[in-house]
mmCIF file of C-alpha atoms and ligand atoms in Angstrom:
data_model
loop_
_atom_site.group_PDB
_atom_site.id
_atom_site.type_symbol
_atom_site.label_atom_id
_atom_site.label_comp_id
_atom_site.label_asym_id
_atom_site.label_seq_id
_atom_site.Cartn_x
_atom_site.Cartn_y
_atom_site.Cartn_z
ATOM 1 C CA MET A 1 137.120 -60.500 32.979
ATOM 2 C CA THR A 2 139.532 -63.351 32.155
ATOM 3 C CA SER A 3 139.630 -65.103 28.771
ATOM 4 C CA THR A 4 140.818 -68.272 30.096
ATOM 5 C CA SER A 5 137.617 -69.952 31.158
ATOM 6 C CA PRO A 6 134.732 -68.558 29.361
ATOM 7 C CA PRO A 7 131.263 -69.522 30.724
ATOM 8 C CA ALA A 8 128.686 -71.630 29.214
ATOM 9 C CA VAL A 9 125.269 -70.261 28.458
ATOM 10 C CA ASP A 10 122.431 -72.516 29.456
ATOM 11 C CA VAL A 11 118.922 -71.547 28.249
ATOM 12 C CA ARG A 12 116.029 -73.389 29.889
ATOM 13 C CA GLY A 13 112.452 -73.453 29.060
ATOM 14 C CA LEU A 14 112.796 -70.043 27.367
ATOM 15 C CA SER A 15 109.652 -68.550 26.067
ATOM 16 C CA VAL A 16 109.418 -64.976 24.161
ATOM 17 C CA ARG A 17 105.689 -64.325 23.018
ATOM 18 C CA TYR A 18 104.888 -61.294 21.185
ATOM 19 C CA GLY A 19 101.127 -60.686 21.667
ATOM 20 C CA GLY A 20 99.613 -64.195 20.847
ATOM 21 C CA PHE A 21 102.599 -65.012 18.926
ATOM 22 C CA HIS A 22 105.254 -67.377 20.421
ATOM 23 C CA ALA A 23 108.846 -66.460 18.795
ATOM 24 C CA LEU A 24 110.443 -68.671 21.018
ATOM 25 C CA ARG A 25 108.230 -71.910 22.688
ATOM 26 C CA ASP A 26 109.749 -73.459 25.794
ATOM 27 C CA LEU A 27 113.293 -73.568 24.428
ATOM 28 C CA SER A 28 116.217 -75.420 26.091
ATOM 29 C CA VAL A 29 119.481 -75.292 24.893
ATOM 30 C CA ASN A 30 123.074 -75.560 26.263
ATOM 31 C CA LEU A 31 125.658 -73.289 24.446
ATOM 32 C CA PRO A 32 128.830 -75.109 25.765
ATOM 33 C CA ALA A 33 131.655 -73.000 27.318
ATOM 34 C CA GLY A 34 134.633 -72.142 24.948
ATOM 35 C CA ARG A 35 133.130 -73.287 21.912
ATOM 36 C CA ILE A 36 132.159 -71.896 18.436
ATOM 37 C CA ILE A 37 128.439 -72.539 18.355
ATOM 38 C CA GLY A 38 126.567 -72.190 15.007
ATOM 39 C CA VAL A 39 122.688 -71.500 15.187
ATOM 40 C CA ILE A 40 121.014 -72.261 12.126
ATOM 41 C CA GLY A 41 117.237 -72.262 11.053
ATOM 42 C CA PRO A 42 115.115 -70.613 8.320
ATOM 43 C CA ASN A 43 114.079 -67.348 8.094
ATOM 44 C CA GLY A 44 111.694 -66.475 11.362
ATOM 45 C CA ALA A 45 112.818 -69.679 13.198
ATOM 46 C CA GLY A 46 113.787 -67.345 16.061
ATOM 47 C CA LYS A 47 117.530 -67.359 15.960
ATOM 48 C CA THR A 48 117.715 -63.358 16.406
ATOM 49 C CA THR A 49 114.973 -63.750 19.129
ATOM 50 C CA LEU A 50 116.934 -66.029 20.843
ATOM 51 C CA LEU A 51 120.262 -63.835 20.769
ATOM 52 C CA ASN A 52 117.995 -60.958 21.919
ATOM 53 C CA ALA A 53 116.875 -62.975 25.100
ATOM 54 C CA ILE A 54 120.372 -63.999 25.722
ATOM 55 C CA SER A 55 121.596 -60.359 25.447
ATOM 56 C CA GLY A 56 118.971 -58.512 27.095
ATOM 57 C CA PHE A 57 117.206 -56.827 24.053
ATOM 58 C CA THR A 58 113.734 -58.088 24.459
ATOM 59 C CA HIS A 59 111.751 -59.443 27.345
ATOM 60 C CA VAL A 60 111.371 -63.022 28.362
ATOM 61 C CA THR A 61 107.651 -64.409 28.821
ATOM 62 C CA ASP A 62 108.992 -67.327 30.771
ATOM 63 C CA GLY A 63 112.327 -69.512 31.326
ATOM 64 C CA GLU A 64 115.627 -69.211 32.598
ATOM 65 C CA ILE A 65 119.083 -67.975 31.257
ATOM 66 C CA LEU A 66 122.171 -69.197 32.964
ATOM 67 C CA LEU A 67 125.642 -67.600 32.541
ATOM 68 C CA ASP A 68 127.823 -69.832 34.167
ATOM 69 C CA GLY A 69 125.092 -71.051 36.500
ATOM 70 C CA ARG A 70 123.837 -67.594 37.091
ATOM 71 C CA ALA A 71 120.183 -66.405 36.219
ATOM 72 C CA ILE A 72 120.535 -63.461 34.159
ATOM 73 C CA GLN A 73 117.110 -63.251 32.623
ATOM 74 C CA GLY A 74 116.322 -60.229 35.143
ATOM 75 C CA TRP A 75 119.470 -58.349 34.368
ATOM 76 C CA ASP A 76 119.208 -55.329 32.005
ATOM 77 C CA ILE A 77 121.789 -55.056 28.968
ATOM 78 C CA ARG A 78 124.542 -53.293 30.810
ATOM 79 C CA ARG A 79 124.998 -55.503 33.679
ATOM 80 C CA ARG A 80 125.253 -58.631 31.056
ATOM 81 C CA VAL A 81 127.867 -56.411 29.146
ATOM 82 C CA ARG A 82 129.646 -56.102 32.468
ATOM 83 C CA ALA A 83 129.415 -59.587 32.948
ATOM 84 C CA GLY A 84 131.282 -60.413 29.373
ATOM 85 C CA LEU A 85 128.359 -61.001 27.342
ATOM 86 C CA VAL A 86 128.496 -58.646 24.148
ATOM 87 C CA ARG A 87 126.425 -59.416 21.051
ATOM 88 C CA GLY A 88 126.521 -57.891 17.443
ATOM 89 C CA PHE A 89 123.670 -57.188 15.092
ATOM 90 C CA GLN A 90 122.312 -58.713 12.183
ATOM 91 C CA THR A 91 122.385 -55.339 10.147
ATOM 92 C CA VAL A 92 125.307 -53.356 10.244
ATOM 93 C CA ARG A 93 125.024 -50.244 12.171
ATOM 94 C CA LEU A 94 128.035 -48.097 11.802
ATOM 95 C CA MET A 95 128.333 -44.127 12.060
ATOM 96 C CA GLU A 96 129.021 -43.847 8.519
ATOM 97 C CA ARG A 97 130.922 -40.479 8.344
ATOM 98 C CA GLU A 98 133.207 -41.498 11.099
ATOM 99 C CA SER A 99 136.825 -43.459 10.764
ATOM 100 C CA VAL A 100 137.135 -47.162 11.308
ATOM 101 C CA LEU A 101 139.097 -46.363 14.598
ATOM 102 C CA THR A 102 136.275 -43.988 15.812
ATOM 103 C CA ASN A 103 133.712 -46.618 14.939
ATOM 104 C CA VAL A 104 135.536 -49.634 16.675
ATOM 105 C CA LEU A 105 136.042 -47.498 19.772
ATOM 106 C CA VAL A 106 132.387 -47.365 20.073
ATOM 107 C CA GLY A 107 132.462 -51.186 21.334
ATOM 108 C CA ALA A 108 135.198 -50.011 24.424
ATOM 109 C CA GLU A 109 133.086 -46.942 25.471
ATOM 110 C CA ARG A 110 130.059 -49.809 26.042
ATOM 111 C CA LEU A 111 132.147 -50.815 29.043
ATOM 112 C CA ASP A 112 132.163 -48.947 31.982
ATOM 113 C CA GLN A 113 135.415 -50.711 33.089
ATOM 114 C CA PRO A 114 138.394 -49.146 31.299
ATOM 115 C CA ASN A 115 140.541 -51.248 33.869
ATOM 116 C CA ALA A 116 139.341 -54.647 32.379
ATOM 117 C CA LEU A 117 140.672 -53.505 28.999
ATOM 118 C CA ALA A 118 144.136 -52.561 30.701
ATOM 119 C CA GLN A 119 143.985 -55.862 32.332
ATOM 120 C CA LEU A 120 143.269 -57.403 29.121
ATOM 121 C CA PHE A 121 146.257 -56.175 27.265
ATOM 122 C CA ALA A 122 148.647 -56.046 30.270
ATOM 123 C CA LEU A 123 149.189 -52.101 30.149
ATOM 124 C CA PRO A 124 150.955 -50.303 32.807
ATOM 125 C CA ALA A 125 148.593 -48.799 35.510
ATOM 126 C CA GLN A 126 149.201 -45.483 34.360
ATOM 127 C CA TRP A 127 147.577 -45.841 31.286
ATOM 128 C CA ARG A 128 144.130 -44.348 31.443
ATOM 129 C CA GLY A 129 140.880 -44.198 29.689
ATOM 130 C CA ARG A 130 141.069 -43.456 26.283
ATOM 131 C CA ARG A 131 144.847 -44.572 25.654
ATOM 132 C CA ILE A 132 143.818 -47.918 26.800
ATOM 133 C CA GLN A 133 140.552 -47.884 24.577
ATOM 134 C CA GLU A 134 143.069 -46.720 21.323
ATOM 135 C CA ARG A 135 145.754 -49.479 21.898
ATOM 136 C CA ALA A 136 142.871 -52.308 22.267
ATOM 137 C CA ALA A 137 141.503 -50.713 19.175
ATOM 138 C CA HIS A 138 144.541 -50.638 17.261
ATOM 139 C CA GLU A 139 145.289 -54.370 18.031
ATOM 140 C CA VAL A 140 141.852 -55.738 16.945
ATOM 141 C CA ILE A 141 141.611 -53.519 14.009
ATOM 142 C CA GLU A 142 145.184 -55.263 12.971
ATOM 143 C CA LEU A 143 144.111 -58.807 13.889
ATOM 144 C CA LEU A 144 141.159 -58.167 11.700
ATOM 145 C CA GLY A 145 143.036 -57.042 8.532
ATOM 146 C CA LEU A 146 141.622 -53.666 8.722
ATOM 147 C CA GLY A 147 144.974 -51.852 9.455
ATOM 148 C CA ALA A 148 145.426 -50.115 6.300
ATOM 149 C CA ASP A 149 141.526 -48.656 6.503
ATOM 150 C CA ARG A 150 142.024 -47.502 10.113
ATOM 151 C CA ASP A 151 141.554 -43.599 9.345
ATOM 152 C CA ARG A 152 139.318 -44.114 6.384
ATOM 153 C CA ARG A 153 135.431 -43.255 6.997
ATOM 154 C CA VAL A 154 133.266 -46.330 6.982
ATOM 155 C CA ASP A 155 130.916 -45.133 4.244
ATOM 156 C CA GLU A 156 134.204 -45.360 1.831
ATOM 157 C CA LEU A 157 134.597 -48.945 2.593
ATOM 158 C CA PRO A 158 133.554 -52.012 0.555
ATOM 159 C CA PHE A 159 130.797 -53.992 2.363
ATOM 160 C CA ALA A 160 133.115 -56.832 3.785
ATOM 161 C CA SER A 161 135.290 -54.134 5.446
ATOM 162 C CA ARG A 162 132.214 -52.669 6.821
ATOM 163 C CA ARG A 163 131.092 -56.042 8.297
ATOM 164 C CA LEU A 164 134.711 -56.411 9.797
ATOM 165 C CA VAL A 165 134.077 -53.145 11.444
ATOM 166 C CA GLU A 166 130.958 -54.277 13.073
ATOM 167 C CA VAL A 167 132.629 -57.434 14.149
ATOM 168 C CA ALA A 168 135.568 -55.415 15.635
ATOM 169 C CA ARG A 169 133.498 -53.203 17.556
ATOM 170 C CA VAL A 170 131.921 -56.462 19.263
ATOM 171 C CA LEU A 171 135.690 -57.977 19.920
ATOM 172 C CA ILE A 172 137.539 -55.038 21.066
ATOM 173 C CA SER A 173 137.116 -56.142 24.894
ATOM 174 C CA TYR A 174 137.421 -59.761 23.779
ATOM 175 C CA PRO A 175 134.276 -60.729 25.893
ATOM 176 C CA PRO A 176 133.866 -64.115 27.153
ATOM 177 C CA VAL A 177 130.712 -64.721 25.390
ATOM 178 C CA ILE A 178 130.097 -63.441 21.931
ATOM 179 C CA LEU A 179 126.857 -63.409 20.063
ATOM 180 C CA LEU A 180 127.005 -62.691 16.144
ATOM 181 C CA ASP A 181 123.924 -62.386 14.226
ATOM 182 C CA GLU A 182 124.698 -63.350 10.565
ATOM 183 C CA PRO A 183 128.178 -61.537 10.351
ATOM 184 C CA ALA A 184 128.623 -63.207 7.046
ATOM 185 C CA ALA A 185 125.099 -62.000 5.513
ATOM 186 C CA GLY A 186 125.827 -60.131 2.265
ATOM 187 C CA LEU A 187 129.508 -61.246 1.615
ATOM 188 C CA ASP A 188 130.431 -63.126 -1.097
ATOM 189 C CA GLN A 189 132.218 -66.241 -0.831
ATOM 190 C CA GLU A 190 135.673 -65.115 -0.501
ATOM 191 C CA GLY A 191 134.444 -62.620 1.926
ATOM 192 C CA ARG A 192 132.640 -65.652 4.054
ATOM 193 C CA ARG A 193 135.781 -67.503 3.851
ATOM 194 C CA GLU A 194 137.952 -64.721 5.447
ATOM 195 C CA LEU A 195 135.546 -63.657 7.900
ATOM 196 C CA ALA A 196 135.622 -67.491 9.156
ATOM 197 C CA ALA A 197 139.211 -67.641 9.057
ATOM 198 C CA VAL A 198 139.280 -64.295 11.047
ATOM 199 C CA LEU A 199 136.813 -65.519 13.901
ATOM 200 C CA ALA A 200 138.636 -69.037 14.088
ATOM 201 C CA ARG A 201 142.063 -67.296 14.669
ATOM 202 C CA VAL A 202 140.371 -64.822 17.201
ATOM 203 C CA HIS A 203 139.021 -67.680 18.974
ATOM 204 C CA GLU A 204 142.310 -69.518 19.048
ATOM 205 C CA ARG A 205 144.063 -66.431 20.546
ATOM 206 C CA HIS A 206 140.957 -65.197 22.897
ATOM 207 C CA PRO A 207 138.952 -68.327 23.731
ATOM 208 C CA SER A 208 135.252 -67.549 24.214
ATOM 209 C CA THR A 209 131.926 -69.249 23.948
ATOM 210 C CA LEU A 210 131.358 -67.762 20.650
ATOM 211 C CA VAL A 211 127.734 -68.094 19.268
ATOM 212 C CA VAL A 212 127.284 -67.331 15.332
ATOM 213 C CA VAL A 213 123.871 -67.379 13.719
ATOM 214 C CA GLU A 214 124.799 -68.199 9.926
ATOM 215 C CA HIS A 215 122.991 -69.692 7.059
ATOM 216 C CA ASP A 216 125.783 -70.937 4.870
ATOM 217 C CA VAL A 217 126.108 -74.508 5.618
ATOM 218 C CA ASP A 218 129.904 -75.038 4.767
ATOM 219 C CA LEU A 219 130.824 -71.831 6.846
ATOM 220 C CA VAL A 220 129.076 -73.383 9.737
ATOM 221 C CA LYS A 221 130.736 -77.039 9.192
ATOM 222 C CA ASN A 222 134.130 -75.397 8.983
ATOM 223 C CA LEU A 223 133.882 -73.087 11.895
ATOM 224 C CA CYS A 224 131.537 -74.542 14.288
ATOM 225 C CA SER A 225 132.250 -77.419 16.655
ATOM 226 C CA HIS A 226 128.699 -77.514 18.039
ATOM 227 C CA VAL A 227 125.521 -76.639 15.917
ATOM 228 C CA VAL A 228 122.075 -75.543 17.105
ATOM 229 C CA ALA A 229 119.146 -75.994 14.710
ATOM 230 C CA LEU A 230 116.031 -74.121 15.248
ATOM 231 C CA GLU A 231 112.699 -73.942 13.588
ATOM 232 C CA SER A 232 109.406 -72.228 14.592
ATOM 233 C CA GLY A 233 111.114 -71.092 17.763
ATOM 234 C CA ALA A 234 111.829 -74.371 18.988
ATOM 235 C CA VAL A 235 115.277 -76.639 18.772
ATOM 236 C CA VAL A 236 114.852 -79.401 16.272
ATOM 237 C CA CYS A 237 118.473 -81.021 16.783
ATOM 238 C CA ALA A 238 121.830 -79.727 18.762
ATOM 239 C CA GLY A 239 125.151 -81.341 18.561
ATOM 240 C CA THR A 240 128.208 -81.926 16.199
ATOM 241 C CA PRO A 241 127.884 -80.458 12.666
ATOM 242 C CA ASP A 242 128.039 -84.049 11.318
ATOM 243 C CA ARG A 243 124.779 -84.958 13.631
ATOM 244 C CA VAL A 244 123.019 -81.713 12.952
ATOM 245 C CA PHE A 245 123.434 -81.800 9.210
ATOM 246 C CA GLY A 246 122.711 -85.434 9.096
ATOM 247 C CA ASP A 247 119.521 -85.103 10.895
ATOM 248 C CA PRO A 248 116.743 -85.819 8.410
ATOM 249 C CA ARG A 249 114.762 -83.020 9.475
ATOM 250 C CA VAL A 250 117.654 -80.685 9.181
ATOM 251 C CA GLN A 251 118.360 -81.970 5.816
ATOM 252 C CA LEU A 252 114.892 -81.648 4.588
ATOM 253 C CA ALA A 253 115.012 -77.927 5.505
ATOM 254 C CA TYR A 254 118.408 -76.979 4.265
ATOM 255 C CA PHE A 255 118.713 -79.569 1.228
ATOM 256 C CA GLY A 256 115.274 -80.316 0.552
ATOM 257 C CA ARG A 257 115.548 -83.984 1.084
ATOM 258 C CA SER A 258 115.927 -86.261 3.739
ATOM 259 C CA ALA A 259 119.065 -88.262 4.658
ATOM 260 C CA ASP A 260 117.395 -91.367 4.340
ATOM 261 C CA ALA A 261 116.420 -90.490 0.848
ATOM 262 C CA PRO A 262 118.623 -91.150 -2.058
ATOM 263 C CA ALA A 263 120.666 -88.176 -3.273
HETATM 264 N N1 ATP B 1 109.444 -57.360 18.125
HETATM 265 C C1 ATP B 1 108.862 -58.294 17.686
HETATM 266 N N2 ATP B 1 107.164 -58.261 17.739
HETATM 267 C C2 ATP B 1 106.735 -59.253 16.959
HETATM 268 N N3 ATP B 1 107.245 -60.283 16.382
HETATM 269 C C3 ATP B 1 108.429 -60.442 16.334
HETATM 270 C C4 ATP B 1 109.447 -59.533 16.964
HETATM 271 N N4 ATP B 1 110.521 -59.781 16.868
HETATM 272 C C5 ATP B 1 110.703 -61.168 16.122
HETATM 273 N N5 ATP B 1 108.981 -61.304 15.894
HETATM 274 C C6 ATP B 1 108.700 -62.708 15.123
HETATM 275 O O1 ATP B 1 109.205 -63.712 15.757
HETATM 276 C C7 ATP B 1 109.866 -64.621 14.944
HETATM 277 C C8 ATP B 1 111.044 -65.021 14.840
HETATM 278 O O2 ATP B 1 111.940 -63.890 14.395
HETATM 279 P P1 ATP B 1 113.586 -63.885 14.396
HETATM 280 O O3 ATP B 1 113.877 -62.424 13.920
HETATM 281 O O4 ATP B 1 113.902 -64.037 15.697
HETATM 282 O O5 ATP B 1 113.888 -64.808 13.330
HETATM 283 P P2 ATP B 1 115.247 -65.328 12.462
HETATM 284 O O6 ATP B 1 115.404 -66.547 12.936
HETATM 285 O O7 ATP B 1 116.345 -64.567 13.107
HETATM 286 O O8 ATP B 1 114.909 -64.941 11.012
HETATM 287 P P3 ATP B 1 115.959 -64.472 10.145
HETATM 288 O O9 ATP B 1 116.760 -65.580 9.304
HETATM 289 O O10 ATP B 1 115.044 -63.805 9.163
HETATM 290 O O11 ATP B 1 116.948 -63.414 10.772
HETATM 291 C C9 ATP B 1 109.336 -64.106 13.358
HETATM 292 O O12 ATP B 1 108.283 -64.659 12.944
HETATM 293 C C10 ATP B 1 109.419 -62.821 13.791
HETATM 294 O O13 ATP B 1 108.338 -61.978 12.724
HETATM 295 MG MG1 MG B 2 117.463 -63.128 12.496
#
């Protein structure tokens, strides 16, 4: 697992059906390698379902998911994690009474390959298991500006810091493909700005194919170089932020007017 050439994720003809309801309908999209990709769309558009399908958290009714050209739709979650594909959740799921460090370490335990962490952090061969994980946890905690809170219980922390703990758990191994589901949800404007800055900094240091589901237009424009707009389980528009936010259908959904209409 190296971070030098993260893989692209290519979704082809993907359908996810719950009973008679199509959460995703014959959806095809390319998530380009090494970019920060924003996924936008109204509530119920299928954003979380897309992340669930890519990460193996839901069944796929039809279609293909290609990771660097390899079809992974039949793989279980652990196999996808081992291949470097790690997701975060829309709601913060932390062990409330445990410290920031303990919570972040959970992210390392998801990996069955401590050696991958050792390689990533260029640690000596005699370092093993827990020590390697702790070193990785300390580094990501510092990078996310949580150093002063490392030993505090997460239930004592403000919401913005708790969000960062959730993100740190995903980032601990700097996976080549990262899927974050509304990491800025519930944060105030300053919190959102800080989170975007942190993600940009992490991406610069550890290039990945970083997919961020997000409603905040400014955050997406500032952070992402590629945007995918979903509606009713299908792609409305994909491309540069200017292209997508200039699309009349996206304008209508987000700003209540078409780009062609007078402002
Ligand atoms: N397990 C499930 N069983 C039945 N329907 C589901 C299931 N998961 C999702 N859905 C439905 O699929 C649609 C898409 O849901 P999804 O959670 O992917 O939307 P979303 O774009 O993430 O919305 P939000 O912005 O509210 O998070 C919704 O109508 C939802 O009710
Ligand atoms: Mg969602």
